[in-house]
Coordinates of C-alpha atoms in Angstrom, one line a residue:
X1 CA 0.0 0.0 0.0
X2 CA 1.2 3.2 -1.1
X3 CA 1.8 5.3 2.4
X4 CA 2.0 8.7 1.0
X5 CA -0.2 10.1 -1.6
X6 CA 1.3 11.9 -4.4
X7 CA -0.1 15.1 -5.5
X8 CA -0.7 13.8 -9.3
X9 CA -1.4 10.2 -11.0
X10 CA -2.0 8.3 -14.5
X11 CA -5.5 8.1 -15.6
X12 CA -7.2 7.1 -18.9
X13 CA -8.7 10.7 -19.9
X14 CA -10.5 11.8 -23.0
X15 CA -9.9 15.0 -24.7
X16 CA -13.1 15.1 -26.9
X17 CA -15.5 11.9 -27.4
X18 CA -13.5 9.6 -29.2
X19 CA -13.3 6.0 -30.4
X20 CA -10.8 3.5 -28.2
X21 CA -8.0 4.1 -31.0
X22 CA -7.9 7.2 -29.1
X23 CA -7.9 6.5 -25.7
X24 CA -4.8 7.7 -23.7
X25 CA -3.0 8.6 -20.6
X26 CA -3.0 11.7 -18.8
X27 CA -1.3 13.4 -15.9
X28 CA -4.4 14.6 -13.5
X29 CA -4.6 16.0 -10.0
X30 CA -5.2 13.0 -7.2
X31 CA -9.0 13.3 -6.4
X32 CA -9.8 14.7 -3.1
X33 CA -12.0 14.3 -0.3
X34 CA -14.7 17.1 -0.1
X35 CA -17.5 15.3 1.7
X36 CA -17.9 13.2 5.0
X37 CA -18.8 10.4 3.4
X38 CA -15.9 9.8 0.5
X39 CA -13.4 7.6 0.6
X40 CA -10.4 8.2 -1.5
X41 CA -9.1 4.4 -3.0
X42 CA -5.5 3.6 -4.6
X43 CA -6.9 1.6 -7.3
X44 CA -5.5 -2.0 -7.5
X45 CA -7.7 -3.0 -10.4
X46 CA -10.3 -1.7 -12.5
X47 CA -13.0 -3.7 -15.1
X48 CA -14.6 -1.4 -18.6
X49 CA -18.3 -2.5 -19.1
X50 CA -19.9 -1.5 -22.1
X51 CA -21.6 1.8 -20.7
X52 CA -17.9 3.2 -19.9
X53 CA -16.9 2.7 -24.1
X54 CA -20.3 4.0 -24.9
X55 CA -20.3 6.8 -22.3
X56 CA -16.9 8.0 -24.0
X57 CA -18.8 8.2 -27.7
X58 CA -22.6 8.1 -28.5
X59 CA -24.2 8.3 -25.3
X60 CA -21.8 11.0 -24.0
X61 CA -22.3 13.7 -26.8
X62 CA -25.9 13.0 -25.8
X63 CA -25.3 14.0 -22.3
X64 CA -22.4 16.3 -23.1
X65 CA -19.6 16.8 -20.0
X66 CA -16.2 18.6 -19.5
X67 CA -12.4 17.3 -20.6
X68 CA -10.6 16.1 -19.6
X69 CA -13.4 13.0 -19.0
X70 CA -11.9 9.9 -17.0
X71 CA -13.4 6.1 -17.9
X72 CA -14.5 3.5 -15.1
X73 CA -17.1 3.0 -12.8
X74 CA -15.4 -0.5 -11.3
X75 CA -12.5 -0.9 -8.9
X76 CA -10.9 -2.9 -6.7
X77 CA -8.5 -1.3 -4.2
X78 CA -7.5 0.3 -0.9
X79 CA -9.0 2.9 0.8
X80 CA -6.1 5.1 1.5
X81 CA -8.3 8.4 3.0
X82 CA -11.5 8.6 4.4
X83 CA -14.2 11.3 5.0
X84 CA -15.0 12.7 8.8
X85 CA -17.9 10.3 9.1
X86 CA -16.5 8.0 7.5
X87 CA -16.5 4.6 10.5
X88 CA -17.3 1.8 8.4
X89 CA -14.0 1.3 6.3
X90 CA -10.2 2.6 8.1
X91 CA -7.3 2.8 5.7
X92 CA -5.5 -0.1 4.4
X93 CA -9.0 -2.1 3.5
X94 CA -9.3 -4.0 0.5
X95 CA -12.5 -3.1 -1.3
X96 CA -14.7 -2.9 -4.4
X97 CA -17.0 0.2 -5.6
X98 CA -19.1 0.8 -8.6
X99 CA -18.1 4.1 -8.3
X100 CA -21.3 6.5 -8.6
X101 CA -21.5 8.9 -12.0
X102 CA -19.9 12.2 -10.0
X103 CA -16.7 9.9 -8.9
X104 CA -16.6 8.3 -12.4
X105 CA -12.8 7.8 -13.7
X106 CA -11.9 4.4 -12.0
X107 CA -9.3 3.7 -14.7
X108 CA -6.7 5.9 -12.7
X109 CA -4.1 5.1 -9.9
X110 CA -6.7 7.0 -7.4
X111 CA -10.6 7.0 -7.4
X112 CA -12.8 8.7 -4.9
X113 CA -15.8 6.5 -4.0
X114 CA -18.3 6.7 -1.1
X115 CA -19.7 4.5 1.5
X116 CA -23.0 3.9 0.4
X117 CA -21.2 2.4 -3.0
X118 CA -18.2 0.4 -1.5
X119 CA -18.1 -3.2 0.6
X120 CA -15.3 -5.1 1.6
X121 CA -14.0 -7.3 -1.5
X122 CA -14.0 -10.5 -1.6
X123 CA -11.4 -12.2 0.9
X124 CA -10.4 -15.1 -1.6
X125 CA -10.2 -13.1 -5.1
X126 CA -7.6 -11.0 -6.3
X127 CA -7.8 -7.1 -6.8
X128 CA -8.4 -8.0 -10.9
X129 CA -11.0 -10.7 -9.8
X130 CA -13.3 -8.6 -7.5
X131 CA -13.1 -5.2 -10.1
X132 CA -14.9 -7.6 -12.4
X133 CA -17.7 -7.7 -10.2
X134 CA -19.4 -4.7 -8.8
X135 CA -21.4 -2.9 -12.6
X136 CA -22.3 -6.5 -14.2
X137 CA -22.8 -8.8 -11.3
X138 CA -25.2 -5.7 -9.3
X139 CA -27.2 -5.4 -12.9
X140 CA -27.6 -8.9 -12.7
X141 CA -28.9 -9.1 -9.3
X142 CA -30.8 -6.3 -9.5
X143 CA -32.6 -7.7 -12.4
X144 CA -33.5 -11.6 -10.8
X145 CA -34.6 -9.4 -7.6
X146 CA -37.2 -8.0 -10.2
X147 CA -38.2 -11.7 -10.9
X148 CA -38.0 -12.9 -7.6
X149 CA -40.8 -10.1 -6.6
X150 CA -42.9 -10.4 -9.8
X151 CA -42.9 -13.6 -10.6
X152 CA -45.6 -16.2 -8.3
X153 CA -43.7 -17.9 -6.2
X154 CA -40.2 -16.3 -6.9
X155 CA -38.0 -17.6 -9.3
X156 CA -36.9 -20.8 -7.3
X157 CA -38.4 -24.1 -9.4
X158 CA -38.9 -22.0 -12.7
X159 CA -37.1 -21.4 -15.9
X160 CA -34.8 -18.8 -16.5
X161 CA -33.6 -17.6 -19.8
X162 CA -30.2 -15.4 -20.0
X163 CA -28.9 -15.2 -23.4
X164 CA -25.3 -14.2 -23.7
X165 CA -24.2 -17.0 -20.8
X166 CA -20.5 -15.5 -21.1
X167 CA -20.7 -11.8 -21.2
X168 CA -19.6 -9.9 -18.4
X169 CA -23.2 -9.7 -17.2
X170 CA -24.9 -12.8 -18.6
X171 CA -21.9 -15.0 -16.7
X172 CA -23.3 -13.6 -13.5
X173 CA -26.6 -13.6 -13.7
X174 CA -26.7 -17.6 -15.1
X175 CA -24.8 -18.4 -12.0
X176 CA -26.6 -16.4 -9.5
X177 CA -30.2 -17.5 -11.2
X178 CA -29.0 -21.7 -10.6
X179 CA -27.2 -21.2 -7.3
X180 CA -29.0 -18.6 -5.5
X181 CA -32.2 -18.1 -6.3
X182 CA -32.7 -22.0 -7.0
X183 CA -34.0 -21.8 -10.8
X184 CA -35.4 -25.4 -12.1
X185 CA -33.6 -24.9 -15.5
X186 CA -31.9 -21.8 -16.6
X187 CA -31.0 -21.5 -20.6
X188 CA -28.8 -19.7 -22.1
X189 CA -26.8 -18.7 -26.0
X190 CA -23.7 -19.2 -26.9
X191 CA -21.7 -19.4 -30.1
X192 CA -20.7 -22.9 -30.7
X193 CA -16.8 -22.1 -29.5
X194 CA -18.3 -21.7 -26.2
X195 CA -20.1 -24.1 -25.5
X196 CA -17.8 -26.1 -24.0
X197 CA -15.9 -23.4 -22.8
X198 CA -18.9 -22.3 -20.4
X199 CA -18.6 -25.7 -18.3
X200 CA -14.8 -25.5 -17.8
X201 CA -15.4 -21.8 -16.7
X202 CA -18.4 -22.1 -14.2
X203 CA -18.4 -25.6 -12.8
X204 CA -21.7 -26.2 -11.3
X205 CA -22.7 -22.7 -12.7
X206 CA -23.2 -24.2 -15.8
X207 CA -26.8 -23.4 -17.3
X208 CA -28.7 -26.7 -18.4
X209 CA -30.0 -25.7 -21.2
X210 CA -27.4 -24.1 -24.3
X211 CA -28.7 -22.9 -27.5
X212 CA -26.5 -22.6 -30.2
X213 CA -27.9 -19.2 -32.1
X214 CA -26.1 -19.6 -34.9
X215 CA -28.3 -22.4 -36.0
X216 CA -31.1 -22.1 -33.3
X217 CA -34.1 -20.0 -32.2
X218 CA -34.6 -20.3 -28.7
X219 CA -38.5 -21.0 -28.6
X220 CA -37.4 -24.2 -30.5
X221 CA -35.2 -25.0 -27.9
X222 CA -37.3 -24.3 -24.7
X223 CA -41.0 -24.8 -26.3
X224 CA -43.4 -22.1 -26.7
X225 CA -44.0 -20.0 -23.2
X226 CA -42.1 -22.4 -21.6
X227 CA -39.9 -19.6 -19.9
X228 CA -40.7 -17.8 -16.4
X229 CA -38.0 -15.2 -16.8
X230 CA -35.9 -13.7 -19.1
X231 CA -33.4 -11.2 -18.3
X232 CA -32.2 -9.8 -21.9
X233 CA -28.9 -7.8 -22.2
X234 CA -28.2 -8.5 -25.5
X235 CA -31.4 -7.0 -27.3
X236 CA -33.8 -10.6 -27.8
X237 CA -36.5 -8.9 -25.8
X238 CA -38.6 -9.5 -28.9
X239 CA -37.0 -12.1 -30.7
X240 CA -37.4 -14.4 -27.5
X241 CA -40.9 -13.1 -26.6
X242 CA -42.7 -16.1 -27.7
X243 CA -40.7 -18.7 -25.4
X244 CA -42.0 -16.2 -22.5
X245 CA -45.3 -18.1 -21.0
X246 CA -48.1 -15.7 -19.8
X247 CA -47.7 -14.2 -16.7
X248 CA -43.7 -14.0 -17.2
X249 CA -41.3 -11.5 -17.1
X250 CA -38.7 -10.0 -19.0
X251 CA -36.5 -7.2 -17.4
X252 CA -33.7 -5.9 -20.0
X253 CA -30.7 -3.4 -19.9
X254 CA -30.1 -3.6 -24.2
X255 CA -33.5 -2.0 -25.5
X256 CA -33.2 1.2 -24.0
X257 CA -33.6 2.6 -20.0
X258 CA -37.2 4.5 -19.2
X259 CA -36.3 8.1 -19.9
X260 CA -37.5 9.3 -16.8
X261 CA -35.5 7.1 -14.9
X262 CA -32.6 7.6 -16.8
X263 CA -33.0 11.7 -16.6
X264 CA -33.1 10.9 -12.7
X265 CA -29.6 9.5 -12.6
X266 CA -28.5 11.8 -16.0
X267 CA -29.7 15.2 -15.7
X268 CA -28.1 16.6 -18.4
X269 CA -30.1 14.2 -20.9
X270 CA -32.0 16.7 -23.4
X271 CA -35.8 16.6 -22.6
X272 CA -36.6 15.3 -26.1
X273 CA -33.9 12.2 -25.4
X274 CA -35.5 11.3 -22.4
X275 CA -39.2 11.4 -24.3
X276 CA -37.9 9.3 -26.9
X277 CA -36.7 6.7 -24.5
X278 CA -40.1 6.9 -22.9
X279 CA -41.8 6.1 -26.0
X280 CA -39.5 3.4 -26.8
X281 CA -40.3 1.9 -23.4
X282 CA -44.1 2.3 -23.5
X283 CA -44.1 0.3 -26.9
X284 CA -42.1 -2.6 -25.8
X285 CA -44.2 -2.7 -22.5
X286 CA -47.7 -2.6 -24.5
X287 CA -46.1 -4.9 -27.0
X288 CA -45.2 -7.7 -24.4
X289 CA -48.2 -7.4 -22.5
X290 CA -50.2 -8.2 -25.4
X291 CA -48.9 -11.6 -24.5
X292 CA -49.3 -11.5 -21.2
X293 CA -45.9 -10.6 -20.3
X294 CA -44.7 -8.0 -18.3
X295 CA -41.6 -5.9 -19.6
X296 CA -39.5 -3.4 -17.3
X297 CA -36.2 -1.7 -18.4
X298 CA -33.6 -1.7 -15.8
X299 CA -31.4 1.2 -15.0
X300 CA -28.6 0.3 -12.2
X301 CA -28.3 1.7 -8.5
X302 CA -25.0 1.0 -7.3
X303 CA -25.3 0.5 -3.6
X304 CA -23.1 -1.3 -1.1
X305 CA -25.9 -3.8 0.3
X306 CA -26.0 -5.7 -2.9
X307 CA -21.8 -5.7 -2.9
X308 CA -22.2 -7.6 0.3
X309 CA -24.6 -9.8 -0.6
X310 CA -22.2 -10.8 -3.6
X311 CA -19.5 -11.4 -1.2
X312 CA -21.1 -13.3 0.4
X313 CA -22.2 -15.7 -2.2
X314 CA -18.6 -15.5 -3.5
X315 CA -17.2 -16.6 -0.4
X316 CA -19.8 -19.7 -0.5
X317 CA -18.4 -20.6 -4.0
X318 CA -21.5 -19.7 -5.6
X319 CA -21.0 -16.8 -7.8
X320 CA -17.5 -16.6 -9.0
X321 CA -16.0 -13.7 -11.9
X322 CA -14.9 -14.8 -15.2
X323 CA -12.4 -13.0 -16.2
X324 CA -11.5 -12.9 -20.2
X325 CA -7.9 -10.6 -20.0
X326 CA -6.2 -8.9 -18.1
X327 CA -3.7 -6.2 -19.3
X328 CA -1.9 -3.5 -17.5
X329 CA -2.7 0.5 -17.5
X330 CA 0.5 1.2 -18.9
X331 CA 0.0 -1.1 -21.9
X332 CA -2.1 1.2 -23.5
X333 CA -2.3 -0.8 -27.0
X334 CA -4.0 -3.8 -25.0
X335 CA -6.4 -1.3 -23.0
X336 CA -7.4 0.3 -26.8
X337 CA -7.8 -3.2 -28.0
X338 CA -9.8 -4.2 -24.8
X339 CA -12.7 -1.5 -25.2
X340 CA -12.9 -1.7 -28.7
X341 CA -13.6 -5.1 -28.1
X342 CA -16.0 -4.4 -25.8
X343 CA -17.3 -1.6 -28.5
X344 CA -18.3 -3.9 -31.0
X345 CA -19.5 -6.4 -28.9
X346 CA -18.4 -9.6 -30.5
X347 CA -16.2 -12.5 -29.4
X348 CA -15.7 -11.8 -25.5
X349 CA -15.8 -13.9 -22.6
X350 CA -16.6 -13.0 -19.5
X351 CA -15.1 -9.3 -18.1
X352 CA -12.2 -7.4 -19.2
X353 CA -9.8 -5.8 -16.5
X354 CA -6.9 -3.4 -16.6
X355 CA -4.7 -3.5 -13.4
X356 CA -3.2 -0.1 -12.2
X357 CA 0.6 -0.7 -12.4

């Protein structure tokens, strides 16, 4: 642990919206403390999600913002400072934050976070293992506690349907959806170079059900409204509709957040953005419930409780991060190569990390 903090440190900043070809490193001022309840983190390890590439391109001349712009929202690290009412955390802890959007810039050598967003990592992973977790596991998560309310019953003894079992996201939520909340069968895609792949990854995480969606539709797979659940993050709200029995639900992060939700944690969306979004949100809720279906769009809150419930189930072997690459901040070919990756959306497995050197 570094014992004195230096008054400047390396961060991935953008200089104007920009492409991951153009992503470098900057010389910024160490973050400090201005509140009671920050913590100020040497980051150990940090993981990009997809939100952090499109943040730095589409979405964020949407939104607008200032340069120079840092990247990240996931860490892993040690809390080096604390705020004066700061008693939950002391320095020298190991911990993991999805940083909230006014401490965004976790791809840096320092990162403030706050206590109501940070929990004690995981004992048995490494720094690069618990950044993975904190954006895509808490999505995941947030979306089976959806289905666990909604749903008769819960979601224990009933179906679950995750496309994209090896994505950042979908990895967590197929494990979580057979190991904690006790789904009868839980399905998932995959390309047919990892299907095999999946088992030697997850172990007993391993969905029962694999459709190859190359070759496959799903509903020929499962049956028709054979599924209780679907959580969606690769856009198959309607493509998968009809393996969705009355009375299901589907909750997705790839078709678009409610506008007004999205406004709440985005002011600076434009008013005609966030209307759009709405729209796009009423059809796809009318649409489903023609079927008997009901649809809800997921926007993330990043809170502590849910960190420690992942540790938790970590600890108990249940939920473990799969971790694609790794590559270091100071390689900043592999970090370009990384996001753009993670851009296009194609070929990926599990998270993608980039440990502060």
């Amino acid at each position: 642990m570094t014992s004195k903090i230096p008054p400047m440190m390396r961060a991935i900043a953008l200089t104007k919206f920009c492409s991951p070809s153009e992503y470098n490193l900057a010389t910024l001022p160490v973050p400090k403390i201005t509140k009671p309840d920050e913590l100020l983190i040497r980051v150990r390890a940090a993981s990009v999600n997809p939100i952090d590439v499109k943040m730095a391109s589409s979405i964020g001349k949407m939104l607008g913002g200032t340069f120079p712009a840092k990247l990240g929202y996931d860490l892993a690290g040690e809390v080096v400072e604390i705020g004066s009412s700061v008693s939950t955390f002391k320095k020298g802890d190991e911990v993991y934050s999805r940083v909230g959007a006014e401490n965004k810039g976790t791809l840096a050598e320092y990162c403030l976070s706050t206590v109501s967003t940070t929990a004690l990592k995981p004992s048995s992973l490494s720094f690069a293992e618990a950044a993975a977790i904190p954006l895509a596991a808490q999505t995941a998560l947030q979306a089976l506690d959806v289905g666990e309310e909604r749903i008769s019953g819960g979601l224990k003894g009933k179906v679950v349907y995750v496309p994209a079992g090896l994505s950042g996201t979908g990895s967590f939520a197929v494990q979580l959806a057979k190991n904690v909340f006790g789904a009868k069968s839980v399905v998932t895609s995959l390309s047919p170079g990892k299907v095999k792949l999946i088992g030697e990854l997850m172990g007993e995480g391993t969905p029962d059900v694999i459709v190859d969606y190359t070759k496959q539709k799903t509903v020929d797979v499962t049956g028709k409204r054979e599924v209780d659940f679907m959580f969606d993050t690769v856009g198959e709200t309607v493509k998968g509709l009809g393996a969705v029995r009355k009375g299901g639900v589907i909750v997705s992060v790839s078709m678009g957040p409610n506008g007004t939700d999205f406004k709440k944690k985005n002011p600076a969306l434009p008013s005609y953005i966030a209307w759009i979004l709405n729209v796009v949100d009423w059809v796809l809720r009318t649409y489903t419930g023609w079927y008997g279906v009901e649809y809800k769009a997921l926007v993330l809150v990043g809170n502590a409780k849910d960190l420690e419930r992942l540790r938790g189930w970590v600890e108990e072997g249940k939920v473990k991060p799969i971790v694609g690459s790794v590559v270091k901040l100071s390689d900043m070919e592999g970090v370009r190569k990384g996001c753009q990756q993670i851009m296009d959306g194609k070929g990926g497995v599990g998270k993608f990390v980039v440990e502060i050197d």
